[in-house]
mmCIF file of C-alpha atoms in Angstrom:
data_model
loop_
_atom_site.group_PDB
_atom_site.id
_atom_site.type_symbol
_atom_site.label_atom_id
_atom_site.label_comp_id
_atom_site.label_asym_id
_atom_site.label_seq_id
_atom_site.Cartn_x
_atom_site.Cartn_y
_atom_site.Cartn_z
ATOM 1 C CA MET M 258 72.799 105.918 61.925
ATOM 2 C CA LEU M 259 73.400 102.090 60.912
ATOM 3 C CA ASN M 260 72.241 99.261 62.896
ATOM 4 C CA GLN M 261 74.798 96.601 63.383
ATOM 5 C CA SER M 262 73.907 92.963 64.842
ATOM 6 C CA PHE M 263 76.320 90.549 65.688
ATOM 7 C CA ASP M 264 76.328 86.734 66.942
ATOM 8 C CA ASN M 265 77.204 85.269 70.250
ATOM 9 C CA LYS M 266 80.609 83.688 70.116
ATOM 10 C CA ILE M 267 83.264 82.499 72.497
ATOM 11 C CA TYR M 268 86.933 83.879 71.983
ATOM 12 C CA GLU M 269 90.465 82.582 72.412
ATOM 13 C CA VAL M 270 92.956 84.957 73.726
ATOM 14 C CA SER M 271 94.922 85.250 70.660
ATOM 15 C CA GLU M 272 92.011 86.382 68.760
ATOM 16 C CA ILE M 273 91.053 89.064 71.457
ATOM 17 C CA LYS M 274 94.479 90.381 70.925
ATOM 18 C CA ASP M 275 94.309 90.617 67.324
ATOM 19 C CA ILE M 276 90.813 92.370 67.616
ATOM 20 C CA PHE M 277 92.802 95.036 69.603
ATOM 21 C CA ASN M 278 95.949 95.178 67.467
ATOM 22 C CA TYR M 279 94.827 97.840 65.484
ATOM 23 C CA SER M 280 95.589 101.776 65.860
ATOM 24 C CA HIS M 281 93.014 104.501 64.700
ATOM 25 C CA ASN M 282 93.816 108.171 63.719
ATOM 26 C CA SER M 283 91.502 109.083 66.960
ATOM 27 C CA PRO M 284 90.117 107.257 69.879
ATOM 28 C CA ILE M 285 87.053 104.693 69.234
ATOM 29 C CA LEU M 286 84.488 105.575 71.710
ATOM 30 C CA ILE M 287 81.830 102.855 72.417
ATOM 31 C CA GLU M 288 78.959 103.506 74.609
ATOM 32 C CA ILE M 289 76.787 101.009 76.510
ATOM 33 C CA SER M 290 73.775 102.162 78.050
ATOM 34 C CA GLY M 291 70.088 100.981 78.719
ATOM 35 C CA THR M 292 67.607 99.692 81.299
ATOM 36 C CA PRO M 293 68.839 99.402 84.797
ATOM 37 C CA ASN M 294 69.687 95.770 85.876
ATOM 38 C CA SER M 295 69.646 94.886 82.224
ATOM 39 C CA GLY M 296 73.342 93.324 82.523
ATOM 40 C CA LYS M 297 75.410 96.151 81.226
ATOM 41 C CA THR M 298 77.806 96.071 84.546
ATOM 42 C CA THR M 299 78.127 92.501 85.021
ATOM 43 C CA ALA M 300 79.170 92.263 81.185
ATOM 44 C CA LEU M 301 81.884 94.836 81.231
ATOM 45 C CA ASN M 302 83.242 93.136 84.396
ATOM 46 C CA THR M 303 83.329 89.960 82.105
ATOM 47 C CA LEU M 304 84.880 91.874 79.218
ATOM 48 C CA GLU M 305 87.416 93.718 81.553
ATOM 49 C CA ILE M 306 88.668 90.057 82.926
ATOM 50 C CA ALA M 307 89.117 88.945 79.433
ATOM 51 C CA LEU M 308 91.065 92.133 78.653
ATOM 52 C CA ARG M 309 93.251 91.899 81.423
ATOM 53 C CA ARG M 310 93.869 88.063 80.574
ATOM 54 C CA SER M 311 94.843 88.945 77.339
ATOM 55 C CA LYS M 312 97.204 91.512 78.414
ATOM 56 C CA ILE M 313 95.364 94.146 76.286
ATOM 57 C CA LYS M 314 96.586 97.893 77.244
ATOM 58 C CA ASN M 315 95.109 100.079 75.050
ATOM 59 C CA VAL M 316 91.564 99.901 76.062
ATOM 60 C CA LYS M 317 89.735 101.680 79.119
ATOM 61 C CA ILE M 318 86.674 100.927 80.547
ATOM 62 C CA LEU M 319 84.777 103.460 82.068
ATOM 63 C CA TYR M 320 82.171 102.625 84.671
ATOM 64 C CA GLU M 321 79.206 104.640 85.117
ATOM 65 C CA SER M 322 79.485 107.843 87.290
ATOM 66 C CA ALA M 323 76.334 107.881 88.818
ATOM 67 C CA LYS M 324 77.450 105.810 91.745
ATOM 68 C CA LEU M 325 79.874 108.423 92.732
ATOM 69 C CA CYS M 326 77.378 111.380 92.350
ATOM 70 C CA PRO M 327 76.741 113.080 95.570
ATOM 71 C CA ILE M 328 73.130 114.549 94.692
ATOM 72 C CA SER M 329 70.739 112.641 96.848
ATOM 73 C CA ASN M 330 67.770 113.039 94.230
ATOM 74 C CA LYS M 331 68.561 110.738 91.568
ATOM 75 C CA TYR M 332 65.591 111.423 89.627
ATOM 76 C CA SER M 333 66.429 114.840 89.058
ATOM 77 C CA PRO M 334 68.110 116.985 85.834
ATOM 78 C CA GLN M 335 70.980 118.146 88.499
ATOM 79 C CA PHE M 336 71.742 114.485 89.016
ATOM 80 C CA ASN M 337 72.344 113.760 85.399
ATOM 81 C CA TYR M 338 74.071 117.011 84.794
ATOM 82 C CA TRP M 339 76.572 115.896 87.624
ATOM 83 C CA THR M 340 77.051 112.420 85.887
ATOM 84 C CA SER M 341 77.376 113.722 82.509
ATOM 85 C CA TYR M 342 80.277 116.041 83.057
ATOM 86 C CA GLU M 343 81.883 113.678 85.314
ATOM 87 C CA THR M 344 81.588 111.138 82.630
ATOM 88 C CA LEU M 345 83.245 113.555 80.072
ATOM 89 C CA LYS M 346 86.062 114.365 82.258
ATOM 90 C CA SER M 347 87.007 110.780 82.329
ATOM 91 C CA ILE M 348 86.751 110.464 78.507
ATOM 92 C CA LEU M 349 88.853 113.604 78.028
ATOM 93 C CA GLU M 350 91.412 112.084 80.403
ATOM 94 C CA CYS M 351 91.526 108.642 78.163
ATOM 95 C CA ILE M 352 91.739 110.909 75.210
ATOM 96 C CA ASP M 353 94.971 112.610 76.767
ATOM 97 C CA LYS M 354 96.221 109.466 77.793
ATOM 98 C CA LYS M 355 95.988 108.175 74.083
ATOM 99 C CA TYR M 356 94.031 105.223 74.975
ATOM 100 C CA ASN M 357 92.811 103.357 71.178
ATOM 101 C CA TYR M 358 89.491 102.455 72.632
ATOM 102 C CA ILE M 359 87.526 103.787 75.388
ATOM 103 C CA ILE M 360 84.396 101.536 76.493
ATOM 104 C CA CYS M 361 82.046 103.769 78.364
ATOM 105 C CA GLU M 362 78.958 102.701 80.610
ATOM 106 C CA ARG M 363 76.518 105.445 80.153
ATOM 107 C CA GLY M 364 77.657 108.496 78.150
ATOM 108 C CA ALA M 365 76.201 111.051 75.628
ATOM 109 C CA PHE M 366 73.629 108.553 74.422
ATOM 110 C CA ASP M 367 72.556 108.054 78.269
ATOM 111 C CA THR M 368 72.598 111.759 79.084
ATOM 112 C CA LEU M 369 70.063 112.166 75.949
ATOM 113 C CA CYS M 370 67.778 109.503 77.025
ATOM 114 C CA TRP M 371 67.460 110.923 80.823
ATOM 115 C CA MET M 372 66.996 114.688 79.132
ATOM 116 C CA THR M 373 64.121 113.336 76.981
ATOM 117 C CA THR M 374 62.568 111.604 79.711
ATOM 118 C CA TYR M 375 62.556 114.726 81.846
ATOM 119 C CA PHE M 376 61.179 116.630 79.033
ATOM 120 C CA LEU M 377 58.006 114.220 78.399
ATOM 121 C CA ASP M 378 57.712 114.431 82.333
ATOM 122 C CA LYS M 379 57.589 118.114 82.212
ATOM 123 C CA LYS M 380 60.657 118.522 84.423
ATOM 124 C CA ILE M 381 62.313 120.782 81.979
ATOM 125 C CA THR M 382 60.851 122.913 79.103
ATOM 126 C CA GLU M 383 61.283 122.669 75.595
ATOM 127 C CA GLU M 384 63.681 125.355 75.267
ATOM 128 C CA GLN M 385 65.633 123.830 77.923
ATOM 129 C CA TYR M 386 65.593 120.400 76.065
ATOM 130 C CA LYS M 387 66.922 121.608 72.770
ATOM 131 C CA THR M 388 69.339 124.022 74.600
ATOM 132 C CA LEU M 389 70.554 120.941 76.264
ATOM 133 C CA ILE M 390 70.612 118.546 73.369
ATOM 134 C CA ASN M 391 72.881 120.804 71.222
ATOM 135 C CA LEU M 392 75.175 121.253 74.473
ATOM 136 C CA TYR M 393 75.783 117.478 74.846
ATOM 137 C CA SER M 394 75.893 117.072 71.101
ATOM 138 C CA SER M 395 78.852 119.544 70.956
ATOM 139 C CA PHE M 396 80.934 117.541 73.435
ATOM 140 C CA ASP M 397 83.931 115.862 72.275
ATOM 141 C CA TRP M 398 82.724 112.434 72.887
ATOM 142 C CA THR M 399 80.091 112.606 69.931
ATOM 143 C CA ASP M 400 83.166 113.082 67.364
ATOM 144 C CA ILE M 401 84.721 109.923 68.533
ATOM 145 C CA LEU M 402 81.551 107.852 69.560
ATOM 146 C CA LYS M 403 81.416 105.117 66.832
ATOM 147 C CA TYR M 404 79.083 102.829 68.710
ATOM 148 C CA ILE M 405 76.013 102.724 70.716
ATOM 149 C CA LEU M 406 75.003 99.433 72.343
ATOM 150 C CA LEU M 407 71.512 99.749 73.771
ATOM 151 C CA VAL M 408 70.929 96.926 76.563
ATOM 152 C CA LYS M 409 67.200 96.900 77.502
ATOM 153 C CA CYS M 410 64.703 94.524 79.539
ATOM 154 C CA SER M 411 61.495 94.884 80.581
ATOM 155 C CA THR M 412 60.420 96.674 83.513
ATOM 156 C CA HIS M 413 59.337 93.520 85.312
ATOM 157 C CA ALA M 414 62.769 91.789 84.601
ATOM 158 C CA ALA M 415 64.781 94.916 85.826
ATOM 159 C CA LEU M 416 62.628 94.905 88.954
ATOM 160 C CA SER M 417 63.003 91.122 89.734
ATOM 161 C CA ARG M 418 66.555 91.320 89.208
ATOM 162 C CA GLU M 419 66.816 94.154 91.633
ATOM 163 C CA THR M 420 65.396 92.165 94.664
ATOM 164 C CA THR M 421 67.017 88.666 93.620
ATOM 165 C CA ASN M 422 69.434 88.899 96.669
ATOM 166 C CA ASP M 423 67.337 91.142 99.077
ATOM 167 C CA LEU M 424 65.498 89.887 102.121
ATOM 168 C CA ILE M 425 62.920 92.626 101.690
ATOM 169 C CA ARG M 426 61.232 93.967 98.828
ATOM 170 C CA LYS M 427 62.228 97.722 98.273
ATOM 171 C CA HIS M 428 62.935 99.784 95.129
ATOM 172 C CA GLY M 429 64.851 102.732 94.947
ATOM 173 C CA SER M 430 64.263 106.146 93.502
ATOM 174 C CA ILE M 431 65.412 105.068 90.080
ATOM 175 C CA VAL M 432 64.765 101.184 90.004
ATOM 176 C CA ASN M 433 61.032 101.321 90.278
ATOM 177 C CA SER M 434 58.457 100.526 87.511
ATOM 178 C CA THR M 435 57.124 104.094 86.860
ATOM 179 C CA ILE M 436 60.963 105.361 86.251
ATOM 180 C CA ILE M 437 62.177 102.422 84.382
ATOM 181 C CA THR M 438 59.151 102.539 82.073
ATOM 182 C CA LYS M 439 59.510 106.305 81.485
ATOM 183 C CA TYR M 440 63.270 105.539 80.885
ATOM 184 C CA ASN M 441 62.620 102.804 78.433
ATOM 185 C CA ASN M 442 60.076 104.692 76.561
ATOM 186 C CA SER M 443 62.628 107.571 75.825
ATOM 187 C CA PHE M 444 65.151 105.116 73.693
ATOM 188 C CA ASP M 445 63.701 105.921 70.157
ATOM 189 C CA LEU M 446 63.590 109.877 70.526
ATOM 190 C CA ALA M 447 67.203 109.508 71.628
ATOM 191 C CA LEU M 448 68.411 107.460 68.780
ATOM 192 C CA ASN M 449 66.999 109.899 66.551
ATOM 193 C CA GLN M 450 69.293 112.699 67.911
ATOM 194 C CA PHE M 451 72.130 110.393 66.397
ATOM 195 C CA LYS M 452 70.627 110.014 62.894
ATOM 196 C CA ASN M 453 73.192 112.372 61.210
ATOM 197 C CA LYS M 454 76.045 111.153 62.824
ATOM 198 C CA ASN M 455 78.718 108.696 61.969
ATOM 199 C CA CYS M 456 77.783 106.420 64.824
ATOM 200 C CA SER M 457 76.161 102.548 64.677
ATOM 201 C CA TYR M 458 74.021 101.111 67.166
ATOM 202 C CA SER M 459 72.909 97.718 68.397
ATOM 203 C CA ILE M 460 69.979 97.017 70.493
ATOM 204 C CA ILE M 461 70.077 93.683 72.564
ATOM 205 C CA ASP M 462 67.063 92.843 74.770
ATOM 206 C CA THR M 463 68.067 90.468 77.903
ATOM 207 C CA THR M 464 64.672 90.051 79.303
ATOM 208 C CA ASN M 465 64.580 86.297 78.648
ATOM 209 C CA MET M 466 68.271 85.673 78.969
ATOM 210 C CA THR M 467 70.236 84.130 81.562
ATOM 211 C CA ASN M 468 73.357 85.972 83.014
ATOM 212 C CA ASN M 469 75.615 84.085 81.057
ATOM 213 C CA GLU M 470 73.883 84.379 77.823
ATOM 214 C CA SER M 471 73.515 88.314 78.255
ATOM 215 C CA ASN M 472 77.490 88.508 79.106
ATOM 216 C CA ILE M 473 78.423 86.663 75.813
ATOM 217 C CA LYS M 474 75.790 88.771 73.769
ATOM 218 C CA ILE M 475 76.801 92.028 75.250
ATOM 219 C CA CYS M 476 80.586 91.362 74.921
ATOM 220 C CA SER M 477 80.626 89.707 71.521
ATOM 221 C CA SER M 478 78.536 92.515 70.314
ATOM 222 C CA ILE M 479 81.397 95.044 71.262
ATOM 223 C CA LEU M 480 84.184 92.829 70.144
ATOM 224 C CA GLU M 481 82.701 91.739 66.706
ATOM 225 C CA PHE M 482 81.992 95.710 66.080
ATOM 226 C CA ILE M 483 85.723 96.614 66.725
ATOM 227 C CA LYS M 484 86.607 93.767 64.522
ATOM 228 C CA HIS M 485 84.172 95.188 62.031
ATOM 229 C CA ILE M 486 85.717 98.737 61.893
ATOM 230 C CA ARG M 487 89.374 97.828 62.052
ATOM 231 C CA PRO M 488 91.749 99.647 59.675
ATOM 232 C CA VAL M 489 94.673 97.771 58.003
ATOM 233 C CA ASN M 490 97.394 97.304 60.611
ATOM 234 C CA ASN M 491 100.144 99.792 60.871
#
């Protein structure tokens, strides 16, 4: 696994068009995962607007499926079983529709992070953990997954951003200091699962960034990676 790092950049429409004006033999899957409230969704919204304004049609952005999950206990293995299968279903649909690029918010890597968190928290056994790792590693998404963008921030920053626009101070079942800390601690172990795969990664810490700074950093990391791997145009 190769660690890639790219500089911040502002793009012209023509440059974005040029970045995506290439085809591959199979879809390129990019996953953006990391700490809650680290800026992932906001950055993907920004990127989606840029793609729409540039009239890019061969890219599909998949937002996290956790918001759709009907299971009430968010900190349970069942919750993440459901979200991982729902995400896989969406990826398979994108493959069938022949998108060249699929940018997914929380996918295989995020699933491994949560399984690692559950294992360390003794919510699943070691045998279950190994079985789940093998299962999720065998899905189609791992064959086309080429880039993991891990966006992290401190527990304090995540909690501060959660309550910025609230009148009362109340943390949820996932966005609280205990769960965020446990989840952040799972990153290194989860990354180890990708060592033997043809997958690059970058780590961005947005703890001390403004919204605009994190948006530019995250979006430029995705775009520069796509530019980095593009083949000769057909």
